[in-house]
Amino acid sequence: MNLILLGPPGAGKGTQAKRLTADLGIPQISTGDMLREAVREGSPMGLKAKSYMDAGALVPDEVVVGIVEERIQQPDCARGFMLDGFPRTTAQADALATMLDKKGLKLDHVVCIEADKEELVKRLSGRRTCRQCMAPYHVLFNPPKKEGVCDKCGGELYQRDDDKEEAIRARLVTYESQTAPLIAYYEERGLLRRVNGLGTVEEVYERIKQAIS
Ligand code: ADP
Ligand code: ADP
Ligand code: ZN
């Protein structure tokens, strides 16, 4: 199955992707995680990406498209994949369509997780992320068993630079202007599955399972 998880920053894409990948046996491809990895390694691409990310802007299309194109060639994607945070512009969506066409593949579902702005800001400002496995936590809504430590891998939890107030506001504006048009894009193609992202992680998970069954 080839899936896209769409939705504003903080909607719960990463949280749900981590569960879905275990359940469906397909890898999560998070362009945000891959870009942060490149930043940490200090690669030329990472250095270029960092300024956009810190400002809450999008990294140029050609950079992200290149990353995804390379990633979906990997053997673990042979049985399908889940894109988390990609595509984010119609140019990226068009590039993805071309990529999949060339390989004779198609998308099965685009799951759009919806939440209002007030909830998104609460979620993003309390988010903590594992440095090692990238799992997302929340200081109030989804705290780790031991403060500052990842339940899954023991890694250190930190606050992303772009989860501070100014960058959060900028990211929500970026989403509205550049990414939200993808909702209509995929609706026109009959692929959009809208899911209410409010409620517990478990409730949202059940809605997603239903939407793709
Ligand atoms: P969130 O899950 O909070 O929405 P991500 O981890 O997906 O955030 O992305 C963090 C940042 O990485 C984005 O603000 C953007 O700068 C960059 N980024 C991630 N994916 C893309 C993409 N598909 N296109 C352009 N930039 C991206
Ligand atoms: P995204 O990848 O869409 O940016 P995340 O999965 O990283 O979103 O979730 C953003 C924040 O909200 C994290 O701190 C996460 O723990 C928290 N969160 C995720 N789902 C829920 C939920 N259903 N209820 C409350 N908080 C949630
Ligand atoms: Zn971890």
Short mmCIF file of C-alpha atoms and ligand atoms in Angstrom, two decimals:
data_model
loop_
_atom_site.label_atom_id
_atom_site.label_comp_id
_atom_site.label_asym_id
_atom_site.label_seq_id
_atom_site.Cartn_x
_atom_site.Cartn_y
_atom_site.Cartn_z
CA MET A 1 0.00 0.00 0.00
CA ASN A 2 1.29 3.49 -0.90
CA LEU A 3 0.05 6.17 1.47
CA ILE A 4 0.48 9.88 2.06
CA LEU A 5 -0.13 11.46 5.45
CA LEU A 6 -1.16 15.05 4.91
CA GLY A 7 -2.11 17.72 7.42
CA PRO A 8 -0.82 20.82 9.19
CA PRO A 9 2.20 20.77 11.49
CA GLY A 10 1.15 19.27 14.81
CA ALA A 11 -1.83 17.33 13.44
CA GLY A 12 -0.30 14.03 14.53
CA LYS A 13 1.24 12.68 11.31
CA GLY A 14 4.46 11.47 12.93
CA THR A 15 2.65 9.97 15.92
CA GLN A 16 0.23 8.04 13.75
CA ALA A 17 2.91 7.08 11.20
CA LYS A 18 4.98 5.35 13.89
CA ARG A 19 2.00 3.11 14.77
CA LEU A 20 0.84 2.55 11.21
CA THR A 21 4.24 1.46 9.99
CA ALA A 22 4.44 -1.23 12.68
CA ASP A 23 0.93 -2.36 11.81
CA LEU A 24 1.07 -2.28 8.01
CA GLY A 25 4.68 -3.41 7.64
CA ILE A 26 5.63 -0.51 5.38
CA PRO A 27 8.29 2.13 6.15
CA GLN A 28 7.59 5.70 7.23
CA ILE A 29 9.32 8.19 4.97
CA SER A 30 9.51 11.49 6.83
CA THR A 31 11.21 14.23 4.86
CA GLY A 32 11.38 16.32 8.06
CA ASP A 33 13.27 13.53 9.88
CA MET A 34 15.60 13.02 6.93
CA LEU A 35 16.34 16.74 6.67
CA ARG A 36 17.04 16.99 10.44
CA GLU A 37 19.39 14.03 10.09
CA ALA A 38 21.23 15.86 7.28
CA VAL A 39 21.43 18.98 9.47
CA ARG A 40 22.89 16.95 12.34
CA GLU A 41 25.48 15.34 10.08
CA GLY A 42 26.40 18.78 8.75
CA SER A 43 26.19 17.61 5.12
CA PRO A 44 26.09 20.30 2.39
CA MET A 45 22.37 19.61 1.93
CA GLY A 46 21.80 19.88 5.68
CA LEU A 47 23.59 23.22 5.85
CA LYS A 48 21.43 24.55 3.05
CA ALA A 49 18.19 23.21 4.55
CA LYS A 50 18.71 24.49 8.09
CA SER A 51 18.03 28.17 7.44
CA TYR A 52 14.70 27.39 5.76
CA MET A 53 13.66 25.01 8.53
CA ASP A 54 14.52 27.37 11.38
CA ALA A 55 12.49 30.11 9.68
CA GLY A 56 9.46 27.82 9.27
CA ALA A 57 9.75 28.00 5.50
CA LEU A 58 9.88 25.11 3.04
CA VAL A 59 13.14 23.67 1.78
CA PRO A 60 13.34 24.03 -2.05
CA ASP A 61 11.32 21.44 -3.97
CA GLU A 62 14.24 20.00 -5.91
CA VAL A 63 16.10 19.14 -2.69
CA VAL A 64 13.19 17.24 -1.12
CA VAL A 65 12.11 15.59 -4.37
CA GLY A 66 15.66 14.25 -4.78
CA ILE A 67 15.63 12.80 -1.25
CA VAL A 68 12.30 11.05 -1.77
CA GLU A 69 13.20 9.72 -5.20
CA GLU A 70 16.30 8.09 -3.76
CA ARG A 71 14.49 6.77 -0.70
CA ILE A 72 11.66 5.00 -2.54
CA GLN A 73 14.22 3.01 -4.59
CA GLN A 74 15.31 1.22 -1.40
CA PRO A 75 14.34 -2.45 -1.11
CA ASP A 76 12.21 -1.89 2.02
CA CYS A 77 9.79 0.18 -0.10
CA ALA A 78 9.05 -2.71 -2.47
CA ARG A 79 5.83 -3.56 -0.61
CA GLY A 80 4.72 0.03 -0.19
CA PHE A 81 5.54 3.12 1.83
CA MET A 82 4.02 5.88 3.90
CA LEU A 83 5.03 9.44 3.06
CA ASP A 84 4.90 11.73 6.11
CA GLY A 85 5.32 15.43 5.38
CA PHE A 86 5.75 14.99 1.62
CA PRO A 87 4.46 16.31 -0.76
CA ARG A 88 4.03 19.83 0.63
CA THR A 89 3.58 21.78 -2.61
CA THR A 90 1.74 21.03 -5.84
CA ALA A 91 5.12 20.95 -7.61
CA GLN A 92 6.19 18.16 -5.22
CA ALA A 93 2.90 16.33 -5.81
CA ASP A 94 3.42 16.51 -9.58
CA ALA A 95 7.01 15.28 -9.20
CA LEU A 96 5.78 12.39 -7.06
CA ALA A 97 3.16 11.45 -9.67
CA THR A 98 5.85 11.34 -12.37
CA MET A 99 8.15 9.29 -10.14
CA LEU A 100 5.45 6.73 -9.39
CA ASP A 101 4.32 6.56 -13.04
CA LYS A 102 7.85 5.69 -14.10
CA LYS A 103 7.89 2.79 -11.65
CA GLY A 104 4.37 1.64 -12.55
CA LEU A 105 3.17 2.46 -9.03
CA LYS A 106 0.13 4.36 -7.78
CA LEU A 107 -1.10 5.99 -4.61
CA ASP A 108 -3.82 4.20 -2.67
CA HIS A 109 -4.86 6.84 -0.13
CA VAL A 110 -4.03 10.37 0.96
CA VAL A 111 -5.03 10.62 4.61
CA CYS A 112 -5.53 14.21 5.69
CA ILE A 113 -5.46 14.62 9.49
CA GLU A 114 -7.41 17.71 10.52
CA ALA A 115 -7.16 19.85 13.66
CA ASP A 116 -7.91 23.47 14.49
CA LYS A 117 -5.18 26.06 14.91
CA GLU A 118 -5.56 26.41 18.68
CA GLU A 119 -4.99 22.67 19.13
CA LEU A 120 -2.03 22.68 16.71
CA VAL A 121 -0.28 25.44 18.66
CA LYS A 122 -0.80 23.56 21.96
CA ARG A 123 0.54 20.37 20.47
CA LEU A 124 3.59 21.93 18.82
CA SER A 125 4.61 24.08 21.76
CA GLY A 126 4.67 21.06 24.10
CA ARG A 127 6.25 18.65 21.66
CA ARG A 128 9.48 16.87 22.56
CA THR A 129 11.29 14.69 20.05
CA CYS A 130 13.70 11.78 20.51
CA ARG A 131 17.15 12.61 19.14
CA GLN A 132 17.73 8.99 18.29
CA CYS A 133 14.53 7.47 16.84
CA MET A 134 12.63 10.76 16.19
CA ALA A 135 9.54 9.58 18.10
CA PRO A 136 7.34 12.51 19.11
CA TYR A 137 6.17 13.06 22.72
CA HIS A 138 4.23 15.82 24.43
CA VAL A 139 4.94 17.21 27.88
CA LEU A 140 1.23 17.02 28.83
CA PHE A 141 -0.65 14.95 26.23
CA ASN A 142 1.84 12.14 25.65
CA PRO A 143 4.59 12.30 28.27
CA PRO A 144 7.38 9.69 28.39
CA LYS A 145 7.49 7.35 31.41
CA LYS A 146 10.73 8.99 32.55
CA GLU A 147 11.11 12.72 31.97
CA GLY A 148 13.42 13.60 29.09
CA VAL A 149 13.97 9.97 28.04
CA CYS A 150 12.44 8.09 25.08
CA ASP A 151 10.32 5.07 26.12
CA LYS A 152 11.18 3.21 22.94
CA CYS A 153 14.95 3.59 22.66
CA GLY A 154 16.23 5.44 25.75
CA GLY A 155 17.28 8.40 23.58
CA GLU A 156 17.33 11.99 24.85
CA LEU A 157 14.22 14.11 24.26
CA TYR A 158 14.70 17.67 23.03
CA GLN A 159 12.64 20.60 21.77
CA ARG A 160 13.07 21.23 18.06
CA ASP A 161 14.28 24.74 17.13
CA ASP A 162 11.19 25.18 14.97
CA ASP A 163 8.83 24.23 17.83
CA LYS A 164 9.37 27.65 19.43
CA GLU A 165 6.62 30.21 19.15
CA GLU A 166 7.79 32.31 16.20
CA ALA A 167 8.67 29.40 13.98
CA ILE A 168 5.37 27.69 14.85
CA ARG A 169 3.41 30.70 13.64
CA ALA A 170 5.46 30.88 10.46
CA ARG A 171 4.96 27.16 9.77
CA LEU A 172 1.19 27.45 10.09
CA VAL A 173 1.18 30.30 7.56
CA THR A 174 3.42 28.30 5.22
CA TYR A 175 1.05 25.35 5.50
CA GLU A 176 -2.01 27.42 4.60
CA SER A 177 -0.44 29.07 1.59
CA GLN A 178 1.67 26.25 0.13
CA THR A 179 0.41 22.89 1.38
CA ALA A 180 -3.34 23.25 1.97
CA PRO A 181 -3.98 23.43 -1.82
CA LEU A 182 -3.00 19.75 -1.93
CA ILE A 183 -6.30 18.90 -0.23
CA ALA A 184 -8.22 19.94 -3.35
CA TYR A 185 -5.50 18.44 -5.57
CA TYR A 186 -6.01 14.96 -4.12
CA GLU A 187 -9.74 15.36 -3.72
CA GLU A 188 -10.00 15.91 -7.47
CA ARG A 189 -8.08 12.70 -8.00
CA GLY A 190 -10.40 10.73 -5.71
CA LEU A 191 -7.65 9.90 -3.22
CA LEU A 192 -8.42 12.13 -0.26
CA ARG A 193 -9.56 10.58 3.05
CA ARG A 194 -10.34 13.22 5.67
CA VAL A 195 -9.78 12.19 9.29
CA ASN A 196 -10.70 14.16 12.40
CA GLY A 197 -7.41 14.56 14.31
CA LEU A 198 -9.01 15.61 17.62
CA GLY A 199 -9.38 13.11 20.45
CA THR A 200 -6.91 10.60 21.82
CA VAL A 201 -4.07 9.13 19.76
CA GLU A 202 -5.93 5.82 19.88
CA GLU A 203 -9.21 7.31 18.59
CA VAL A 204 -7.46 9.02 15.69
CA TYR A 205 -5.63 5.80 14.89
CA GLU A 206 -8.90 3.87 14.64
CA ARG A 207 -10.34 6.52 12.30
CA ILE A 208 -7.32 6.24 10.03
CA LYS A 209 -7.52 2.45 9.94
CA GLN A 210 -11.14 2.73 8.95
CA ALA A 211 -10.40 5.34 6.28
CA ILE A 212 -7.85 3.10 4.53
CA SER A 213 -9.59 -0.25 4.95
P1 ADP B 1 6.00 18.89 11.13
O1 ADP B 1 5.89 17.38 11.24
O2 ADP B 1 6.00 19.55 12.45
O3 ADP B 1 5.04 19.47 10.16
P2 ADP B 1 8.35 18.29 9.59
O4 ADP B 1 9.24 17.53 10.48
O5 ADP B 1 7.54 17.52 8.60
O6 ADP B 1 7.42 19.19 10.50
O7 ADP B 1 9.15 19.39 8.80
C1 ADP B 1 10.02 20.27 9.44
C2 ADP B 1 10.59 21.26 8.41
O8 ADP B 1 11.35 20.53 7.42
C3 ADP B 1 9.55 22.03 7.62
O9 ADP B 1 9.12 23.19 8.29
C4 ADP B 1 10.33 22.36 6.34
O10 ADP B 1 11.25 23.42 6.55
C5 ADP B 1 11.16 21.09 6.13
N1 ADP B 1 10.44 20.11 5.29
C6 ADP B 1 10.00 18.87 5.66
N2 ADP B 1 9.38 18.26 4.65
C7 ADP B 1 9.41 19.13 3.60
C8 ADP B 1 8.93 19.09 2.26
N3 ADP B 1 8.26 18.03 1.78
N4 ADP B 1 9.16 20.17 1.48
C9 ADP B 1 9.83 21.25 1.92
N5 ADP B 1 10.30 21.35 3.17
C10 ADP B 1 10.11 20.31 4.01
P1 ADP B 2 3.06 16.20 13.04
O1 ADP B 2 4.00 15.10 12.61
O2 ADP B 2 1.79 16.20 12.23
O3 ADP B 2 3.70 17.54 13.09
P2 ADP B 2 3.21 14.95 15.70
O4 ADP B 2 2.80 13.53 15.50
O5 ADP B 2 4.65 15.24 15.88
O6 ADP B 2 2.58 15.87 14.53
O7 ADP B 2 2.37 15.50 16.95
C1 ADP B 2 2.52 16.85 17.39
C2 ADP B 2 2.45 16.88 18.92
O8 ADP B 2 1.12 16.55 19.34
C3 ADP B 2 3.36 15.87 19.61
O9 ADP B 2 3.82 16.48 20.79
C4 ADP B 2 2.45 14.69 19.91
O10 ADP B 2 2.88 13.98 21.08
C5 ADP B 2 1.12 15.38 20.16
N1 ADP B 2 -0.05 14.59 19.71
C6 ADP B 2 -0.15 13.77 18.64
N2 ADP B 2 -1.38 13.23 18.54
C7 ADP B 2 -2.10 13.75 19.59
C8 ADP B 2 -3.46 13.58 20.04
N3 ADP B 2 -4.33 12.80 19.40
N4 ADP B 2 -3.83 14.27 21.16
C9 ADP B 2 -2.96 15.07 21.81
N5 ADP B 2 -1.68 15.27 21.43
C10 ADP B 2 -1.25 14.61 20.33
ZN ZN B 3 13.67 7.15 20.81
#
